[in-house]
Amino acid sequence: MGWVKDTVKSIQLRHTLTQIIQLGLIVTSALVIWKGLICITGSESPIVVVISGSMEPGFRRGDILFLHMSKDPIRAGDIVVYNLDGRDIPIVHRVIQVHERQDIDETYILTKGDNNPMDDRVMYNHGQKWLQQHHIMGRAVGFLPYVGYATIIMTDNPVLKYIIIGALGLLVLTMND
Amino acid sequence: MTTLILGDNYNAKMVSPGFSFSLCLNMHSFGYRANALLTFAVTILALMCAMASLTDNFNAPTPTAHVQVFNINWFQKQPNGNDEVSMTLNISADLQSLFTWNTKQVFVFLAAEYETYKNSLNQISLWDGIIPSKEHAKFWIHTSNKYRFIDQGSNLRGKEYNLTMHWHVMPKTGKMFADKIVMPGYRLPEEYR
């Protein structure tokens, strides 16, 4: 009867391996899509979630923006995502002034949030008057409301995030088919 | 829908891992049906959003704008050497045709645009506004410039410039649209005042 035991064991082993591979497939396909989007859009973070109300009523907390980093020059009115030197969190605001140099390939940009009373100079680093090309991470081209709210809830409650990730992982590993 | 429920669970998962919310249990269990329903609902919602955004392309707007520089309030050189001008503007526009059923708001702004020997393009927003609905899209406003009109340098005396009315249509969902009307032939005074 030893061979029956061995067969059952190998089936169980194969089952576990299949489940691990499936979990890997889910993780890697998510990664492939993210990296693919980066390649297509040319922006290092092609999808961002709005976390402040400075662009209300156009964009609210929890809305999702699709970014694109095209070769087209930045112009007044564009909604850009920029990252100041030494800061972690990128900002989504509208361009209200552009000065494009003749002699060198440089553009000086001033931004403002639609819902803010003042332009962004007060938020820039000390002594910084303009944004330049290298601060710009992308330009908003599309918009989906509410979808990003889950991310905000999870960022606000990190415990919830680990519970959800743990539960999902457990479900994937224990599902029997 | 039927195929989603009766389809081979195992195959579906191998084809699209991660997308079919493939955390289901038995073929006819509650979990499996809830999963199929959720997948279906999300797919339909995404499709409706995409279609709502696509219908915007059928709209061919015909907006009009007219701007008059009513007065140059003052015009001077700042201590740091940059020219600054303050002006009063009469702005009238009819942007009603920009609104469709997928339009959340229209952001409209008026920019002064000119070229200097140092800069190939200068764009300075002078006034902007948010139009929340079609009823407010035909307007007339008498205002001094909301944002300061400051040059990078001292090039504004006698400078010829365009006033451009830009608009950015923010949709309820989907792609954002932008366009403009260029109004050329404005000129600043030859002397500070």
Tab-separated table of N, CA and C in Angstrom, chain B residues 56-119:
chain	number	residue	atom	x	y	z
B	56	ASP	N	-17.834	62.355	-25.956
B	56	ASP	CA	-17.353	63.743	-26.006
B	56	ASP	C	-16.801	64.101	-27.384
B	57	ASN	N	-16.307	63.091	-28.106
B	57	ASN	CA	-15.706	63.355	-29.416
B	57	ASN	C	-16.727	63.813	-30.449
B	58	PHE	N	-18.023	63.500	-30.210
B	58	PHE	CA	-19.047	63.878	-31.181
B	58	PHE	C	-19.434	65.344	-31.050
B	59	ASN	N	-19.011	65.986	-29.979
B	59	ASN	CA	-19.355	67.378	-29.765
B	59	ASN	C	-18.377	68.277	-30.529
B	60	ALA	N	-18.902	69.125	-31.405
B	60	ALA	CA	-18.056	70.076	-32.135
B	60	ALA	C	-18.359	71.477	-31.631
B	61	PRO	N	-17.605	71.938	-30.617
B	61	PRO	CA	-17.956	73.210	-29.983
B	61	PRO	C	-17.588	74.419	-30.841
B	62	THR	N	-18.360	75.500	-30.676
B	62	THR	CA	-18.091	76.749	-31.392
B	62	THR	C	-18.091	77.899	-30.392
B	63	PRO	N	-17.084	77.950	-29.510
B	63	PRO	CA	-17.062	79.016	-28.508
B	63	PRO	C	-16.599	80.345	-29.114
B	64	THR	N	-17.013	81.429	-28.486
B	64	THR	CA	-16.562	82.752	-28.923
B	64	THR	C	-16.018	83.504	-27.716
B	65	ALA	N	-15.073	84.418	-27.974
B	65	ALA	CA	-14.511	85.217	-26.888
B	65	ALA	C	-14.132	86.586	-27.432
B	66	HIS	N	-14.294	87.584	-26.578
B	66	HIS	CA	-13.884	88.929	-26.952
B	66	HIS	C	-13.291	89.612	-25.724
B	67	VAL	N	-12.102	90.200	-25.902
B	67	VAL	CA	-11.440	90.840	-24.770
B	67	VAL	C	-11.015	92.246	-25.163
B	68	GLN	N	-11.281	93.184	-24.269
B	68	GLN	CA	-10.861	94.562	-24.506
B	68	GLN	C	-10.016	95.008	-23.315
B	69	VAL	N	-8.843	95.600	-23.606
B	69	VAL	CA	-8.044	96.171	-22.520
B	69	VAL	C	-8.637	97.544	-22.227
B	70	PHE	N	-9.343	97.641	-21.130
B	70	PHE	CA	-10.103	98.837	-20.803
B	70	PHE	C	-9.179	99.958	-20.365
B	71	ASN	N	-8.158	99.596	-19.557
B	71	ASN	CA	-7.259	100.626	-19.034
B	71	ASN	C	-5.937	100.001	-18.589
B	72	ILE	N	-4.829	100.743	-18.767
B	72	ILE	CA	-3.572	100.348	-18.141
B	72	ILE	C	-3.496	101.128	-16.829
B	73	ASN	N	-3.666	100.425	-15.711
B	73	ASN	CA	-3.745	101.118	-14.419
B	73	ASN	C	-2.400	101.710	-14.026
B	74	TRP	N	-1.371	100.903	-14.101
B	74	TRP	CA	-0.026	101.415	-13.912
B	74	TRP	C	0.958	100.489	-14.598
B	75	PHE	N	2.158	101.001	-14.824
B	75	PHE	CA	3.143	100.282	-15.628
B	75	PHE	C	4.504	100.741	-15.146
B	76	GLN	N	5.273	99.847	-14.536
B	76	GLN	CA	6.537	100.297	-13.953
B	76	GLN	C	7.573	99.187	-13.924
B	77	LYS	N	8.793	99.614	-13.577
B	77	LYS	CA	9.899	98.673	-13.447
B	77	LYS	C	10.088	98.411	-11.962
B	78	GLN	N	10.090	97.131	-11.569
B	78	GLN	CA	10.300	96.792	-10.163
B	78	GLN	C	11.757	97.058	-9.792
B	79	PRO	N	12.046	97.217	-8.489
B	79	PRO	CA	13.440	97.430	-8.063
B	79	PRO	C	14.376	96.320	-8.551
B	80	ASN	N	13.884	95.099	-8.726
B	80	ASN	CA	14.754	94.020	-9.193
B	80	ASN	C	14.921	93.989	-10.709
B	81	GLY	N	14.304	94.980	-11.404
B	81	GLY	CA	14.549	95.098	-12.835
B	81	GLY	C	13.488	94.498	-13.735
B	82	ASN	N	12.490	93.840	-13.157
B	82	ASN	CA	11.428	93.260	-13.992
B	82	ASN	C	10.301	94.265	-14.212
B	83	ASP	N	9.784	94.280	-15.427
B	83	ASP	CA	8.637	95.135	-15.725
B	83	ASP	C	7.362	94.519	-15.163
B	84	GLU	N	6.519	95.384	-14.618
B	84	GLU	CA	5.212	94.903	-14.183
B	84	GLU	C	4.132	95.860	-14.652
B	85	VAL	N	3.024	95.286	-15.103
B	85	VAL	CA	1.923	96.118	-15.573
B	85	VAL	C	0.627	95.645	-14.921
B	86	SER	N	-0.230	96.614	-14.622
B	86	SER	CA	-1.552	96.293	-14.093
B	86	SER	C	-2.585	96.839	-15.055
B	87	MET	N	-3.548	96.035	-15.448
B	87	MET	CA	-4.532	96.481	-16.424
B	87	MET	C	-5.943	96.082	-16.021
B	88	THR	N	-6.904	96.793	-16.601
B	88	THR	CA	-8.307	96.451	-16.399
B	88	THR	C	-8.843	95.873	-17.702
B	89	LEU	N	-9.530	94.744	-17.599
B	89	LEU	CA	-9.963	94.015	-18.781
B	89	LEU	C	-11.480	93.881	-18.820
B	90	ASN	N	-12.024	93.948	-20.023
B	90	ASN	CA	-13.414	93.570	-20.256
B	90	ASN	C	-13.397	92.245	-21.008
B	91	ILE	N	-13.877	91.208	-20.370
B	91	ILE	CA	-13.854	89.883	-20.994
B	91	ILE	C	-15.279	89.426	-21.217
B	92	SER	N	-15.595	89.047	-22.443
B	92	SER	CA	-16.906	88.437	-22.683
B	92	SER	C	-16.689	87.164	-23.488
B	93	ALA	N	-17.430	86.132	-23.154
B	93	ALA	CA	-17.256	84.851	-23.831
B	93	ALA	C	-18.540	84.050	-23.779
B	94	ASP	N	-18.692	83.190	-24.773
B	94	ASP	CA	-19.808	82.256	-24.801
B	94	ASP	C	-19.227	80.850	-24.978
B	95	LEU	N	-19.172	80.107	-23.890
B	95	LEU	CA	-18.561	78.772	-23.931
B	95	LEU	C	-19.609	77.672	-23.743
B	96	GLN	N	-20.875	78.026	-23.996
B	96	GLN	CA	-21.956	77.061	-23.726
B	96	GLN	C	-21.822	75.785	-24.540
B	97	SER	N	-21.287	75.916	-25.763
B	97	SER	CA	-21.232	74.741	-26.637
B	97	SER	C	-20.178	73.726	-26.183
B	98	LEU	N	-19.343	74.088	-25.189
B	98	LEU	CA	-18.346	73.135	-24.695
B	98	LEU	C	-18.969	72.076	-23.798
B	99	PHE	N	-20.151	72.380	-23.265
B	99	PHE	CA	-20.734	71.480	-22.264
B	99	PHE	C	-21.454	70.303	-22.914
B	100	THR	N	-21.129	69.095	-22.447
B	100	THR	CA	-21.873	67.895	-22.830
B	100	THR	C	-22.367	67.237	-21.545
B	101	TRP	N	-23.005	66.100	-21.687
B	101	TRP	CA	-23.511	65.428	-20.470
B	101	TRP	C	-22.384	64.853	-19.634
B	102	ASN	N	-21.173	64.743	-20.190
B	102	ASN	CA	-20.036	64.203	-19.431
B	102	ASN	C	-19.121	65.317	-18.917
B	103	THR	N	-19.604	66.570	-18.925
B	103	THR	CA	-18.752	67.680	-18.504
B	103	THR	C	-19.000	68.010	-17.042
B	104	LYS	N	-17.934	67.968	-16.249
B	104	LYS	CA	-18.066	68.335	-14.848
B	104	LYS	C	-17.909	69.835	-14.681
B	105	GLN	N	-16.905	70.387	-15.337
B	105	GLN	CA	-16.678	71.828	-15.259
B	105	GLN	C	-15.754	72.246	-16.400
B	106	VAL	N	-15.746	73.541	-16.661
B	106	VAL	CA	-14.797	74.083	-17.634
B	106	VAL	C	-13.922	75.091	-16.906
B	107	PHE	N	-12.624	74.884	-17.013
B	107	PHE	CA	-11.680	75.846	-16.443
B	107	PHE	C	-11.262	76.779	-17.568
B	108	VAL	N	-11.488	78.066	-17.379
B	108	VAL	CA	-11.170	79.014	-18.448
B	108	VAL	C	-10.175	80.040	-17.923
B	109	PHE	N	-9.183	80.393	-18.751
B	109	PHE	CA	-8.268	81.444	-18.324
B	109	PHE	C	-7.800	82.268	-19.505
B	110	LEU	N	-7.407	83.498	-19.189
B	110	LEU	CA	-6.922	84.425	-20.196
B	110	LEU	C	-5.436	84.636	-19.954
B	111	ALA	N	-4.624	84.376	-20.977
B	111	ALA	CA	-3.176	84.513	-20.825
B	111	ALA	C	-2.633	85.540	-21.801
B	112	ALA	N	-1.667	86.324	-21.317
B	112	ALA	CA	-0.909	87.203	-22.206
B	112	ALA	C	0.263	86.398	-22.753
B	113	GLU	N	0.461	86.413	-24.054
B	113	GLU	CA	1.536	85.625	-24.667
B	113	GLU	C	2.376	86.520	-25.573
B	114	TYR	N	3.686	86.480	-25.383
B	114	TYR	CA	4.554	87.332	-26.186
B	114	TYR	C	5.952	86.718	-26.246
B	115	GLU	N	6.757	87.257	-27.145
B	115	GLU	CA	8.115	86.766	-27.341
B	115	GLU	C	9.092	87.874	-26.984
B	116	THR	N	10.204	87.505	-26.336
B	116	THR	CA	11.244	88.483	-26.076
B	116	THR	C	12.559	87.938	-26.638
B	117	TYR	N	13.605	88.780	-26.628
B	117	TYR	CA	14.868	88.307	-27.213
B	117	TYR	C	15.442	87.153	-26.404
B	118	LYS	N	15.084	87.083	-25.102
B	118	LYS	CA	15.608	86.012	-24.261
B	118	LYS	C	14.708	84.782	-24.277
B	119	ASN	N	13.411	85.002	-24.316
B	119	ASN	CA	12.467	83.892	-24.236
B	119	ASN	C	11.680	83.736	-25.530
